[in-house]
Amino acid sequence: AAAAGGGGQVPAAVQVAGNAANVAKETAITPDTILPAARFPGIEAWLIRQKRLISNDLPALEPWVQHPVDTDWFAGRFSNTPVAPPEQPNGCFTLDWQPITMCEPLGSLTPKPSSIICHRNAYSDQTVCVGQHIVIRPSLITMAAGGEKIESVLGRAEEVEFPVYAPNAWAGACTPRPGDAVPLFIGMGDTYMSTILRTVSMEPSFNCAAVEQKMVIALTRIDYANLFHAMREIFNAYHSLRALGWIKADTTAAEARQKFSVMFIDGHAEGNIDSVWETLFGTVTRVKSLPDSTCFTRIALIPPSGNCALTGAISCGIAQGAALAEEFARFVLDAYGLYDVPMRDVVTIAQ
């Protein structure tokens, strides 16, 4: 980690930005040591899919797979010695995420078709799903409003801070894929993203009470006040935007704030890291604060913190990730005016 010379308080983002290339070693997953399904719903579906990929047994699902599958790499995920993906110099850090259509536009059946296309990193299972012309109805989402002062909600049950969707909470003029297919194609088991995709309703036409013209970065956070997990989500946002081509290597946070806004799809209380999102990616809103029937020109659901290339970089190759990690560090440090400030090896955090 790095801090600016001369002392002073260090923003939360800077603590991680200077250490962005130091990554944790991924524990190999094997069929015998798979984590309990009770903790990770949908894990069996993911495991079955990996076994089928290894045995090249995906004929029924082939129309859904729009990218080549490297079976040697997936086989390595089940050994105690993970293998680096051959002929892929960037591994998990690749920007070549392959598209999978999860909600097919209705075309001539509607005046303004919608779509949801997920882009998947085949080496890390990271997935970002982009919806176009999608409507969200907060009144059909059961959840705390979020953003409260922590003192006012002490003792509140954690489950009320996570969304429960009624039918038509998310909708678009597109045909969704069958719900039971969702976890098989957008990464490791069930996530907040697969829950949303399974609840999207088809509506050939709908009214918009408000329209968000900016591109929106959206996610349901889990450990929102945990610096490590929050910064993995922020890195995922950056990595996803680069893979989508929405930002470039030299894009600054000031430029990003002009293009994007951020939406938290959770009911968590206010946290100290919330402002980092705003500094890096634009104005932050919470889904429950939106007018009912808010339409989004483009909304990107980014990978959850548990699926981040940085934490698998030992398996994928540290060297391959160094360039993207350095790029991300520059993006964050520049946002706080610290990129050209001399750095020290010791971090001092003021209380």
Short mmCIF file of C-alpha atoms in Angstrom, two decimals:
data_model
loop_
_atom_site.label_atom_id
_atom_site.label_comp_id
_atom_site.label_asym_id
_atom_site.label_seq_id
_atom_site.Cartn_x
_atom_site.Cartn_y
_atom_site.Cartn_z
CA ALA A 1 0.00 0.00 0.00
CA ALA A 2 1.11 3.55 -0.52
CA ALA A 3 0.41 6.91 1.06
CA ALA A 4 1.24 10.44 0.01
CA GLY A 5 4.38 11.92 1.50
CA GLY A 6 3.82 14.41 4.25
CA GLY A 7 1.19 12.44 6.17
CA GLY A 8 -2.47 13.40 6.42
CA GLN A 9 -5.58 11.31 6.09
CA VAL A 10 -5.49 8.66 3.39
CA PRO A 11 -8.72 8.06 1.40
CA ALA A 12 -9.98 4.50 1.58
CA ALA A 13 -9.44 3.95 -2.14
CA VAL A 14 -5.79 4.99 -1.95
CA GLN A 15 -5.01 2.34 0.64
CA VAL A 16 -5.89 -0.33 -1.90
CA ALA A 17 -4.83 1.45 -5.08
CA GLY A 18 -1.18 1.42 -4.07
CA ASN A 19 -1.49 -2.27 -3.34
CA ALA A 20 -3.61 -3.24 -6.33
CA ALA A 21 -1.06 -5.69 -7.72
CA ASN A 22 -0.68 -7.66 -4.47
CA VAL A 23 -3.22 -10.42 -4.83
CA ALA A 24 -4.39 -13.38 -2.80
CA LYS A 25 -3.82 -16.98 -3.89
CA GLU A 26 -6.93 -18.79 -5.09
CA THR A 27 -7.73 -22.08 -3.38
CA ALA A 28 -8.28 -24.77 -5.99
CA ILE A 29 -11.84 -26.11 -6.11
CA THR A 30 -12.24 -29.88 -6.49
CA PRO A 31 -15.36 -32.02 -6.57
CA ASP A 32 -14.37 -33.47 -3.18
CA THR A 33 -13.72 -30.15 -1.46
CA ILE A 34 -16.55 -28.09 -2.90
CA LEU A 35 -18.06 -25.66 -0.40
CA PRO A 36 -21.42 -26.55 1.15
CA ALA A 37 -24.33 -25.82 -1.17
CA ALA A 38 -26.24 -24.30 1.75
CA ARG A 39 -23.79 -21.40 1.76
CA PHE A 40 -23.74 -20.98 -2.01
CA PRO A 41 -27.13 -21.75 -3.63
CA GLY A 42 -26.73 -22.95 -7.21
CA ILE A 43 -23.22 -24.29 -6.66
CA GLU A 44 -24.30 -27.76 -7.79
CA ALA A 45 -25.40 -26.37 -11.16
CA TRP A 46 -22.06 -24.64 -11.55
CA LEU A 47 -20.15 -27.80 -10.63
CA ILE A 48 -22.20 -29.92 -13.04
CA ARG A 49 -21.52 -27.41 -15.79
CA GLN A 50 -17.77 -27.52 -15.17
CA LYS A 51 -17.80 -31.33 -15.31
CA ARG A 52 -19.70 -31.20 -18.60
CA LEU A 53 -17.27 -28.67 -20.00
CA ILE A 54 -14.38 -30.94 -19.09
CA SER A 55 -15.99 -33.93 -20.79
CA ASN A 56 -17.09 -31.77 -23.75
CA ASP A 57 -20.68 -32.80 -23.07
CA LEU A 58 -22.66 -29.65 -23.84
CA PRO A 59 -24.64 -30.50 -27.00
CA ALA A 60 -28.03 -29.44 -25.63
CA LEU A 61 -26.64 -26.15 -24.38
CA GLU A 62 -24.46 -25.35 -27.38
CA PRO A 63 -26.82 -22.74 -28.91
CA TRP A 64 -26.45 -20.71 -25.73
CA VAL A 65 -22.66 -20.74 -25.78
CA GLN A 66 -21.37 -18.08 -28.11
CA HIS A 67 -17.68 -18.43 -27.32
CA PRO A 68 -15.04 -21.20 -27.42
CA VAL A 69 -14.47 -23.16 -24.22
CA ASP A 70 -10.94 -24.06 -23.13
CA THR A 71 -11.54 -27.45 -21.50
CA ASP A 72 -7.93 -27.76 -20.30
CA TRP A 73 -8.31 -24.59 -18.28
CA PHE A 74 -11.55 -25.75 -16.67
CA ALA A 75 -9.96 -29.12 -15.93
CA GLY A 76 -7.20 -27.26 -14.12
CA ARG A 77 -9.82 -25.67 -11.87
CA PHE A 78 -10.43 -29.17 -10.42
CA SER A 79 -6.80 -30.01 -9.70
CA ASN A 80 -4.48 -28.91 -6.94
CA THR A 81 -2.19 -27.40 -9.57
CA PRO A 82 -4.29 -24.95 -11.61
CA VAL A 83 -2.96 -24.52 -15.13
CA ALA A 84 -2.56 -21.21 -16.91
CA PRO A 85 -4.89 -20.87 -19.91
CA PRO A 86 -2.88 -21.68 -23.06
CA GLU A 87 -2.59 -19.11 -25.83
CA GLN A 88 -4.24 -16.48 -23.66
CA PRO A 89 -1.62 -13.99 -22.51
CA ASN A 90 -3.91 -12.15 -20.11
CA GLY A 91 -5.85 -15.04 -18.55
CA CYS A 92 -8.35 -13.78 -15.98
CA PHE A 93 -7.33 -10.21 -16.78
CA THR A 94 -8.42 -10.45 -20.41
CA LEU A 95 -10.61 -7.71 -21.80
CA ASP A 96 -12.11 -10.16 -24.30
CA TRP A 97 -15.36 -11.06 -22.53
CA GLN A 98 -17.70 -13.03 -24.76
CA PRO A 99 -21.39 -12.07 -25.21
CA ILE A 100 -24.31 -14.27 -24.20
CA THR A 101 -27.81 -12.98 -24.95
CA MET A 102 -30.04 -13.44 -21.90
CA CYS A 103 -33.07 -11.43 -23.05
CA GLU A 104 -33.74 -11.43 -26.80
CA PRO A 105 -35.15 -8.18 -28.31
CA LEU A 106 -38.74 -8.46 -29.52
CA GLY A 107 -37.84 -6.63 -32.72
CA SER A 108 -40.81 -5.54 -34.85
CA LEU A 109 -43.23 -6.57 -32.09
CA THR A 110 -42.41 -3.43 -30.12
CA PRO A 111 -41.64 0.20 -31.01
CA LYS A 112 -38.56 0.21 -28.79
CA PRO A 113 -36.99 -3.22 -28.19
CA SER A 114 -34.99 -4.02 -25.08
CA SER A 115 -32.14 -6.45 -24.55
CA ILE A 116 -29.94 -7.95 -21.87
CA ILE A 117 -26.57 -9.23 -23.01
CA CYS A 118 -24.13 -10.69 -20.51
CA HIS A 119 -20.40 -10.58 -21.24
CA ARG A 120 -18.44 -13.39 -19.60
CA ASN A 121 -14.75 -13.80 -18.86
CA ALA A 122 -14.30 -17.51 -19.66
CA TYR A 123 -11.14 -17.71 -17.52
CA SER A 124 -12.49 -16.29 -14.27
CA ASP A 125 -16.29 -16.67 -14.68
CA GLN A 126 -16.66 -12.92 -14.12
CA THR A 127 -19.76 -11.67 -15.87
CA VAL A 128 -21.17 -8.22 -16.52
CA CYS A 129 -24.75 -8.00 -17.79
CA VAL A 130 -25.85 -4.97 -19.81
CA GLY A 131 -29.50 -4.08 -20.14
CA GLN A 132 -30.79 -1.63 -22.74
CA HIS A 133 -34.14 0.13 -22.43
CA ILE A 134 -34.99 -1.64 -19.16
CA VAL A 135 -37.60 -0.43 -16.67
CA ILE A 136 -37.30 -0.83 -12.89
CA ARG A 137 -40.24 -0.40 -10.50
CA PRO A 138 -38.93 0.20 -6.96
CA SER A 139 -42.43 -0.18 -5.49
CA LEU A 140 -42.21 -3.88 -6.42
CA ILE A 141 -38.90 -4.34 -4.61
CA THR A 142 -39.19 -5.21 -0.92
CA MET A 143 -36.17 -3.85 0.93
CA ALA A 144 -35.02 -1.12 3.29
CA ALA A 145 -34.51 2.25 1.65
CA GLY A 146 -30.79 2.32 2.47
CA GLY A 147 -28.48 5.26 3.00
CA GLU A 148 -29.50 5.84 6.62
CA LYS A 149 -27.05 6.93 9.28
CA ILE A 150 -25.74 3.75 10.84
CA GLU A 151 -26.75 4.91 14.32
CA SER A 152 -30.39 5.02 13.29
CA VAL A 153 -30.54 1.38 12.17
CA LEU A 154 -28.41 -0.39 14.77
CA GLY A 155 -29.76 -3.88 15.35
CA ARG A 156 -31.68 -4.00 12.07
CA ALA A 157 -31.87 -7.50 10.59
CA GLU A 158 -29.42 -7.88 7.71
CA GLU A 159 -31.89 -9.65 5.44
CA VAL A 160 -34.09 -6.55 5.11
CA GLU A 161 -31.18 -4.82 3.36
CA PHE A 162 -31.29 -7.24 0.42
CA PRO A 163 -33.92 -7.01 -2.35
CA VAL A 164 -36.87 -9.31 -2.86
CA TYR A 165 -38.44 -8.83 -6.29
CA ALA A 166 -42.12 -9.10 -7.10
CA PRO A 167 -43.14 -9.88 -10.71
CA ASN A 168 -42.55 -6.93 -13.07
CA ALA A 169 -40.02 -5.26 -10.77
CA TRP A 170 -37.61 -5.52 -13.73
CA ALA A 171 -39.04 -5.59 -17.24
CA GLY A 172 -38.16 -5.04 -20.85
CA ALA A 173 -39.39 -5.50 -24.39
CA CYS A 174 -37.42 -8.71 -24.76
CA THR A 175 -37.82 -12.45 -24.26
CA PRO A 176 -35.90 -13.69 -21.19
CA ARG A 177 -34.05 -17.00 -21.19
CA PRO A 178 -35.57 -19.73 -18.97
CA GLY A 179 -34.78 -19.05 -15.33
CA ASP A 180 -33.21 -22.44 -14.69
CA ALA A 181 -30.59 -21.77 -17.38
CA VAL A 182 -29.38 -18.49 -15.89
CA PRO A 183 -26.80 -19.78 -13.33
CA LEU A 184 -25.22 -22.03 -15.97
CA PHE A 185 -24.19 -19.16 -18.18
CA ILE A 186 -23.35 -16.14 -16.10
CA GLY A 187 -20.69 -17.46 -13.75
CA MET A 188 -20.38 -19.34 -10.51
CA GLY A 189 -23.80 -20.31 -9.24
CA ASP A 190 -26.46 -17.92 -8.00
CA THR A 191 -25.61 -14.27 -7.49
CA TYR A 192 -27.64 -11.08 -7.20
CA MET A 193 -27.31 -10.91 -10.98
CA SER A 194 -28.89 -14.30 -11.66
CA THR A 195 -31.74 -13.42 -9.29
CA ILE A 196 -32.48 -10.30 -11.33
CA LEU A 197 -32.24 -12.13 -14.66
CA ARG A 198 -34.68 -14.78 -13.49
CA THR A 199 -37.26 -12.14 -12.54
CA VAL A 200 -37.17 -9.97 -15.68
CA SER A 201 -40.65 -9.78 -17.21
CA MET A 202 -41.42 -9.39 -20.91
CA GLU A 203 -43.46 -6.26 -21.68
CA PRO A 204 -43.80 -5.22 -25.34
CA SER A 205 -44.38 -1.64 -24.23
CA PHE A 206 -44.20 0.30 -20.98
CA ASN A 207 -44.33 3.86 -19.75
CA CYS A 208 -41.36 5.63 -18.20
CA ALA A 209 -41.93 8.07 -15.34
CA ALA A 210 -38.25 9.00 -15.54
CA VAL A 211 -35.38 8.13 -17.88
CA GLU A 212 -31.73 7.78 -16.85
CA GLN A 213 -29.69 8.89 -19.86
CA LYS A 214 -26.26 8.18 -18.40
CA MET A 215 -24.80 4.69 -18.47
CA VAL A 216 -25.46 3.20 -15.03
CA ILE A 217 -23.12 0.96 -13.04
CA ALA A 218 -25.29 -1.15 -10.72
CA LEU A 219 -24.73 -3.85 -8.13
CA THR A 220 -25.98 -5.40 -4.92
CA ARG A 221 -23.19 -5.07 -2.38
CA ILE A 222 -22.59 -7.65 0.34
CA ASP A 223 -19.80 -6.51 2.70
CA TYR A 224 -20.29 -2.86 1.80
CA ALA A 225 -18.29 -1.51 4.76
CA ASN A 226 -15.41 -3.97 4.36
CA LEU A 227 -12.52 -2.24 2.59
CA PHE A 228 -11.16 -5.41 0.98
CA HIS A 229 -14.49 -6.59 -0.43
CA ALA A 230 -15.62 -3.10 -1.45
CA MET A 231 -12.42 -2.48 -3.38
CA ARG A 232 -12.81 -5.81 -5.18
CA GLU A 233 -16.22 -4.58 -6.36
CA ILE A 234 -14.70 -1.28 -7.46
CA PHE A 235 -11.97 -3.12 -9.35
CA ASN A 236 -14.66 -5.32 -10.92
CA ALA A 237 -16.47 -2.19 -12.07
CA TYR A 238 -13.30 -0.85 -13.67
CA HIS A 239 -12.43 -4.21 -15.26
CA SER A 240 -15.98 -4.59 -16.61
CA LEU A 241 -16.05 -1.11 -18.11
CA ARG A 242 -12.72 -1.77 -19.82
CA ALA A 243 -13.99 -5.11 -21.18
CA LEU A 244 -17.15 -3.43 -22.49
CA GLY A 245 -15.09 -0.69 -24.13
CA TRP A 246 -16.94 1.99 -22.18
CA ILE A 247 -13.65 3.40 -20.88
CA LYS A 248 -10.08 3.27 -22.17
CA ALA A 249 -6.72 2.78 -20.48
CA ASP A 250 -6.21 6.54 -20.24
CA THR A 251 -9.75 7.46 -19.15
CA THR A 252 -9.69 9.61 -16.01
CA ALA A 253 -12.20 9.54 -13.17
CA ALA A 254 -13.24 13.08 -14.10
CA GLU A 255 -14.19 11.82 -17.56
CA ALA A 256 -15.90 8.74 -16.11
CA ARG A 257 -18.06 10.88 -13.83
CA GLN A 258 -19.41 12.68 -16.90
CA LYS A 259 -20.49 9.42 -18.55
CA PHE A 260 -21.69 7.24 -15.67
CA SER A 261 -23.75 7.12 -12.53
CA VAL A 262 -23.86 4.41 -9.86
CA MET A 263 -26.88 2.64 -8.44
CA PHE A 264 -26.83 0.50 -5.31
CA ILE A 265 -29.42 -2.28 -5.50
CA ASP A 266 -29.37 -2.83 -1.75
CA GLY A 267 -30.69 -1.27 1.43
CA HIS A 268 -27.44 -0.88 3.35
CA ALA A 269 -26.92 2.06 5.65
CA GLU A 270 -24.52 4.84 4.73
CA GLY A 271 -20.89 3.71 4.68
CA ASN A 272 -17.51 5.41 4.52
CA ILE A 273 -16.68 3.80 1.17
CA ASP A 274 -19.83 5.07 -0.57
CA SER A 275 -18.10 8.31 -1.50
CA VAL A 276 -15.32 6.41 -3.28
CA TRP A 277 -17.83 5.18 -5.85
CA GLU A 278 -18.99 8.74 -6.42
CA THR A 279 -15.44 10.04 -6.77
CA LEU A 280 -14.54 7.38 -9.33
CA PHE A 281 -17.73 6.74 -11.31
CA GLY A 282 -20.29 9.47 -10.74
CA THR A 283 -23.39 10.29 -8.72
CA VAL A 284 -24.62 7.49 -6.45
CA THR A 285 -28.32 6.69 -6.12
CA ARG A 286 -30.17 3.86 -4.38
CA VAL A 287 -32.76 1.87 -6.23
CA LYS A 288 -35.48 2.47 -3.61
CA SER A 289 -35.09 6.24 -4.02
CA LEU A 290 -35.97 6.13 -7.74
CA PRO A 291 -39.36 7.17 -9.10
CA ASP A 292 -41.52 4.20 -9.96
CA SER A 293 -41.12 3.02 -13.57
CA THR A 294 -37.65 4.47 -14.06
CA CYS A 295 -36.21 3.51 -17.44
CA PHE A 296 -32.55 2.99 -18.16
CA THR A 297 -30.95 3.62 -21.52
CA ARG A 298 -28.08 1.35 -20.51
CA ILE A 299 -27.44 -0.35 -17.17
CA ALA A 300 -24.50 -2.64 -16.36
CA LEU A 301 -24.76 -5.20 -13.54
CA ILE A 302 -21.16 -5.72 -12.48
CA PRO A 303 -19.63 -8.91 -11.01
CA PRO A 304 -19.99 -9.36 -7.22
CA SER A 305 -16.93 -9.01 -4.99
CA GLY A 306 -16.57 -12.77 -4.60
CA ASN A 307 -15.61 -13.09 -8.26
CA CYS A 308 -12.64 -10.84 -8.91
CA ALA A 309 -9.61 -11.42 -11.14
CA LEU A 310 -7.28 -9.99 -8.51
CA THR A 311 -8.01 -12.78 -6.04
CA GLY A 312 -7.33 -15.44 -8.66
CA ALA A 313 -4.21 -13.85 -10.07
CA ILE A 314 -1.82 -16.53 -8.79
CA SER A 315 -3.67 -19.12 -10.84
CA CYS A 316 -4.13 -16.79 -13.80
CA GLY A 317 -0.66 -15.25 -13.69
CA ILE A 318 0.40 -12.23 -11.66
CA ALA A 319 2.47 -10.78 -14.48
CA GLN A 320 -0.53 -10.75 -16.80
CA GLY A 321 -2.53 -8.74 -14.29
CA ALA A 322 0.16 -6.22 -13.43
CA ALA A 323 -0.64 -3.90 -16.34
CA LEU A 324 -4.36 -3.73 -15.57
CA ALA A 325 -3.69 -3.37 -11.83
CA GLU A 326 -1.29 -0.50 -12.49
CA GLU A 327 -3.83 1.08 -14.82
CA PHE A 328 -6.50 0.81 -12.12
CA ALA A 329 -4.16 2.23 -9.48
CA ARG A 330 -3.41 5.20 -11.73
CA PHE A 331 -7.15 5.74 -12.29
CA VAL A 332 -7.84 5.83 -8.54
CA LEU A 333 -4.81 7.86 -7.48
CA ASP A 334 -5.46 10.45 -10.19
CA ALA A 335 -9.05 10.83 -8.96
CA TYR A 336 -7.67 11.95 -5.58
CA GLY A 337 -4.92 14.11 -7.05
CA LEU A 338 -2.21 11.73 -5.80
CA TYR A 339 -0.82 10.14 -8.94
CA ASP A 340 2.18 12.50 -9.17
CA VAL A 341 2.70 12.71 -5.41
CA PRO A 342 5.82 10.87 -4.12
CA MET A 343 4.84 7.63 -2.41
CA ARG A 344 6.14 5.97 0.72
CA ASP A 345 6.15 2.33 1.78
CA VAL A 346 4.35 3.01 5.06
CA VAL A 347 0.67 3.89 5.32
CA THR A 348 -0.44 6.25 8.08
CA ILE A 349 -4.19 6.35 8.60
CA ALA A 350 -5.52 9.26 10.65
CA GLN A 351 -8.45 8.52 12.92
#
